[in-house]
Amino acid sequence: MHRRRFCVANWKMNFNSSDTKSFLENWGKKDLNNKEVKTIFCPSFTELNTTAELLHNSDSELGAQNVYYESNGAYTGEISCRMLKDLGCNWVIIGHSERRAIFGETDEMVCHKLDKLTSENMYPIVCIGETKDERENGKTEEVLSRQLLVAFENQKGKNIEHTVIAYEPVWAIGTGITATIDMISEAHQCIRNIFNTNGFNGNEISILYGGSVTNENAAELSNITDVDGFLVGGASLDVEKFYAIYNQL
Ligand code: 13P
């Protein structure tokens, strides 16, 4: 898989079953003729089944917002790769900043999850990004480098072409403050360089931007050379807004 364009909805802890049905029934009526763009919906675990049924026969795909790295056992509240695959869910977001900040997900855990997903031939969406403090202290590159190199430690020499990176500056998530074009461009180039200088082919990896993407800024952001698509939170809860974003990719 070479670099592709993605429009990924991270619904976070929002939709219940009737919300999911109403969104996807409307989505199904849209003219989804932009075949260059892969659309992925990531609902809560409880809505994976409904989403899978509603996406059946569509070009959109199913993703989860998290997974645990053990195969099975006494891990109350966790979900395995096998359970996701059973539902036709092949994409999984890992290392989201909310998982890191609120639930203590470490770089090492992201590494275990990445190892597990790749060994199961699933497709990880690995989220990385700096906090406001880290950016203000000139640490952005150092943070991105650490997050990537720890996560990909065991992937050297392996085929990572199905892995997608999402650059989501923590301070831009859910705040309405989008990173500037220069910041995004610089960060995406930096990510490609980190891969290229560490034994991977950074030019083949799709890198998405996430953080206050809306129907209003999507056109401008999608023109940035190194941006291969978006990971959308808030605006993905509104069919019209998400469709407008899809159309601008
Ligand atoms: P918002 O689009 O709401 O800023 O969220 C971004 C995000 O966290 C997607 O994973």
Coordinates of C-alpha atoms and ligand atoms in Angstrom, one line a residue:
M1 CA 0.0 0.0 0.0
H2 CA 1.5 3.3 -1.0
R3 CA 0.5 6.6 0.5
R4 CA -3.3 7.0 0.3
R5 CA -5.8 9.7 1.3
F6 CA -7.9 9.0 4.4
C7 CA -10.9 10.5 6.1
V8 CA -11.2 8.9 9.5
A9 CA -14.0 9.6 12.0
N10 CA -13.1 9.2 15.6
W11 CA -16.5 9.3 17.3
K12 CA -14.9 9.0 20.8
M13 CA -17.5 8.3 23.6
N14 CA -20.4 9.8 21.8
F15 CA -22.9 7.9 19.7
N16 CA -25.3 5.3 21.0
S17 CA -27.1 2.9 18.7
S18 CA -29.8 5.3 17.4
D19 CA -27.2 8.0 16.8
T20 CA -25.1 5.6 14.9
K21 CA -28.0 4.4 12.8
S22 CA -29.2 7.9 12.0
F23 CA -25.7 9.1 11.0
L24 CA -24.9 6.1 8.8
E25 CA -28.3 6.0 7.1
N26 CA -27.7 9.6 6.1
W27 CA -24.1 8.9 5.1
G28 CA -25.3 6.0 2.9
K29 CA -27.4 8.5 0.9
K30 CA -24.4 10.7 0.1
D31 CA -22.7 10.6 -3.2
L32 CA -19.4 8.9 -2.2
N33 CA -17.6 9.1 -5.5
N34 CA -14.2 10.2 -4.2
K35 CA -12.7 6.7 -4.6
E36 CA -9.2 8.1 -3.9
V37 CA -10.2 8.6 -0.3
K38 CA -10.6 5.8 2.2
T39 CA -13.2 6.6 4.8
I40 CA -13.1 4.8 8.2
F41 CA -15.6 5.1 11.0
C42 CA -14.3 4.4 14.6
P43 CA -17.3 4.1 16.9
S44 CA -17.3 3.0 20.6
F45 CA -16.9 -0.8 21.1
T46 CA -20.6 -1.1 21.8
E47 CA -21.5 0.3 18.3
L48 CA -19.0 -1.7 16.3
N49 CA -21.6 -4.3 15.4
T50 CA -24.2 -1.8 14.3
T51 CA -21.7 0.1 12.4
A52 CA -20.4 -3.0 10.7
E53 CA -23.9 -3.9 9.6
L54 CA -24.7 -0.5 8.3
L55 CA -21.4 -0.3 6.4
H56 CA -21.9 -3.7 4.8
N57 CA -21.6 -3.3 1.0
S58 CA -20.1 0.2 1.3
D59 CA -16.6 1.4 0.6
S60 CA -16.2 2.8 4.1
E61 CA -14.4 0.7 6.6
L62 CA -14.7 0.0 10.3
G63 CA -12.1 1.0 13.0
A64 CA -11.9 0.7 16.7
Q65 CA -10.7 3.4 19.1
N66 CA -8.5 1.0 21.1
V67 CA -7.4 -2.6 21.6
Y68 CA -5.5 -4.6 24.2
Y69 CA -2.3 -6.3 23.2
E70 CA -2.8 -9.7 24.9
S71 CA -4.7 -12.4 23.0
N72 CA -7.1 -13.4 25.7
G73 CA -7.4 -13.9 29.5
A74 CA -8.1 -12.0 32.7
Y75 CA -8.1 -8.4 31.4
T76 CA -11.5 -7.1 32.6
G77 CA -12.9 -4.4 30.4
E78 CA -10.4 -5.0 27.5
I79 CA -11.0 -6.1 23.9
S80 CA -8.7 -8.3 21.8
C81 CA -7.7 -8.2 18.2
R82 CA -9.6 -11.5 17.6
M83 CA -12.8 -9.9 18.9
L84 CA -12.4 -7.0 16.6
K85 CA -11.6 -9.1 13.6
D86 CA -14.7 -11.2 14.2
L87 CA -16.7 -8.0 13.5
G88 CA -14.8 -7.2 10.4
C89 CA -12.9 -4.4 12.1
N90 CA -9.4 -4.2 10.8
W91 CA -8.4 -0.7 11.6
V92 CA -7.5 0.4 15.2
I93 CA -6.5 3.7 16.6
I94 CA -3.7 3.4 19.2
G95 CA -1.9 5.9 21.3
H96 CA -4.6 8.6 21.1
S97 CA -3.6 11.5 23.4
E98 CA -6.8 11.0 25.4
R99 CA -5.7 7.4 26.1
R100 CA -2.3 8.6 27.0
A101 CA -3.3 11.5 29.2
I102 CA -6.5 10.1 30.9
F103 CA -5.8 6.3 30.9
G104 CA -2.0 6.2 31.3
E105 CA -1.2 4.6 27.9
T106 CA 2.6 4.8 27.6
D107 CA 4.9 4.7 24.5
E108 CA 5.8 1.1 25.6
M109 CA 2.1 0.1 25.6
V110 CA 1.7 1.6 22.1
C111 CA 4.6 -0.5 21.0
H112 CA 3.0 -3.7 22.3
K113 CA -0.3 -2.8 20.6
L114 CA 1.5 -2.0 17.3
D115 CA 3.4 -5.3 17.6
K116 CA 0.1 -7.2 18.2
L117 CA -1.8 -5.5 15.4
T118 CA 0.9 -6.0 12.8
S119 CA 1.2 -9.7 13.8
E120 CA -2.5 -10.1 13.4
N121 CA -2.3 -8.4 9.9
M122 CA -4.5 -5.5 11.2
Y123 CA -4.1 -1.8 10.3
P124 CA -2.9 0.5 13.1
I125 CA -3.5 4.2 13.1
V126 CA -0.8 5.4 15.5
C127 CA -1.4 8.8 17.1
I128 CA 1.4 11.0 18.2
G129 CA 1.7 14.7 19.1
E130 CA 3.1 17.2 21.5
T131 CA 1.5 19.1 24.3
K132 CA 1.3 22.9 24.4
D133 CA 4.2 23.0 27.0
E134 CA 6.3 20.7 24.9
R135 CA 5.8 22.9 21.8
E136 CA 6.5 26.1 23.7
N137 CA 9.7 24.6 25.1
G138 CA 10.9 23.6 21.6
K139 CA 10.5 19.9 22.3
T140 CA 8.1 19.0 19.5
E141 CA 10.6 17.1 17.4
E142 CA 12.1 15.3 20.4
V143 CA 8.6 14.2 21.5
L144 CA 7.5 13.0 18.0
S145 CA 10.8 11.2 17.7
R146 CA 10.5 9.4 21.0
Q147 CA 6.9 8.4 20.5
L148 CA 7.6 7.0 17.1
L149 CA 10.9 5.2 17.8
V150 CA 9.6 3.5 20.9
A151 CA 6.3 2.5 19.2
F152 CA 8.2 1.2 16.1
E153 CA 11.1 -0.4 17.9
N154 CA 10.2 -4.0 16.9
Q155 CA 9.0 -3.1 13.4
K156 CA 12.5 -2.6 11.9
G157 CA 12.9 -4.6 8.7
K158 CA 9.2 -5.4 8.7
N159 CA 6.6 -4.3 6.2
I160 CA 4.8 -1.4 7.8
E161 CA 3.0 -0.2 4.7
H162 CA -0.5 -0.7 6.3
T163 CA 0.4 1.4 9.2
V164 CA -1.0 5.0 9.3
I165 CA 0.3 7.8 11.5
A166 CA -1.9 10.5 12.8
Y167 CA -0.2 13.7 13.9
E168 CA -2.5 15.3 16.5
P169 CA -1.0 18.1 18.5
V170 CA -2.6 17.7 21.9
W171 CA -3.3 21.4 22.2
A172 CA -5.3 21.4 19.0
I173 CA -7.6 18.6 19.9
G174 CA -11.2 19.7 20.7
T175 CA -10.0 23.3 21.3
G176 CA -11.0 24.9 18.0
I177 CA -7.3 25.9 17.7
T178 CA -6.0 24.3 14.5
A179 CA -2.2 24.1 14.1
T180 CA -0.9 26.5 11.4
I181 CA 0.0 25.3 7.9
D182 CA 3.7 25.8 8.7
M183 CA 3.4 23.8 11.9
I184 CA 1.6 20.9 10.3
S185 CA 3.9 20.9 7.3
E186 CA 7.0 21.0 9.5
A187 CA 5.7 18.2 11.8
H188 CA 4.7 15.9 8.9
Q189 CA 8.1 16.4 7.2
C190 CA 9.8 15.8 10.6
I191 CA 7.8 12.5 10.9
R192 CA 8.9 11.3 7.4
N193 CA 12.5 12.2 8.3
I194 CA 12.4 10.2 11.5
F195 CA 11.3 7.2 9.6
N196 CA 13.8 7.7 6.8
T197 CA 16.7 8.0 9.1
N198 CA 15.7 5.0 11.2
G199 CA 15.5 2.3 8.6
F200 CA 11.9 2.8 7.3
N201 CA 10.6 4.3 4.2
G202 CA 8.9 7.4 5.4
N203 CA 7.8 8.4 1.9
E204 CA 5.4 5.5 1.7
I205 CA 3.6 6.1 5.1
S206 CA 0.3 7.9 5.1
I207 CA 0.3 10.7 7.7
L208 CA -3.0 12.2 8.8
Y209 CA -3.5 15.4 10.6
G210 CA -6.0 15.7 13.5
G211 CA -7.0 18.5 15.8
S212 CA -10.0 20.8 15.2
V213 CA -10.4 19.9 11.6
T214 CA -13.7 21.3 10.3
N215 CA -15.6 21.7 7.1
E216 CA -14.2 25.3 7.1
N217 CA -10.5 24.6 7.3
A218 CA -10.3 21.2 5.5
A219 CA -9.7 22.5 2.0
E220 CA -6.7 24.6 3.1
L221 CA -5.3 21.8 5.3
S222 CA -5.7 19.1 2.7
N223 CA -3.5 21.1 0.3
I224 CA -0.5 20.7 2.5
T225 CA 2.0 18.5 0.6
D226 CA 2.7 16.0 3.4
V227 CA -0.9 15.7 4.7
D228 CA -2.6 12.5 3.5
G229 CA -5.9 13.0 5.2
F230 CA -7.6 13.7 8.5
L231 CA -8.5 12.1 11.8
V232 CA -11.6 14.0 12.8
G233 CA -13.2 14.2 16.2
G234 CA -16.0 16.7 16.8
A235 CA -16.8 17.5 13.2
S236 CA -17.2 13.8 12.5
L237 CA -20.4 13.7 14.6
D238 CA -22.2 15.8 12.1
V239 CA -23.0 14.1 8.7
E240 CA -23.0 17.3 6.7
K241 CA -19.7 18.6 8.2
F242 CA -17.9 15.2 7.8
Y243 CA -19.2 14.9 4.3
A244 CA -17.9 18.4 3.5
I245 CA -14.5 17.4 4.9
Y246 CA -14.5 14.2 2.8
N247 CA -15.3 16.2 -0.3
Q248 CA -12.3 18.5 0.3
L249 CA -9.8 15.7 0.4
Ligands
13P1 P1 -11.3 17.2 17.3 O1 -11.4 17.0 15.8 O2 -12.5 17.2 18.0 O3 -10.3 18.3 17.6 O4 -10.5 15.8 17.8 C1 -9.4 15.4 17.1 C2 -9.1 14.0 17.5 O5 -8.8 13.8 18.7 C3 -9.3 12.9 16.6 O6 -8.7 11.7 17.1

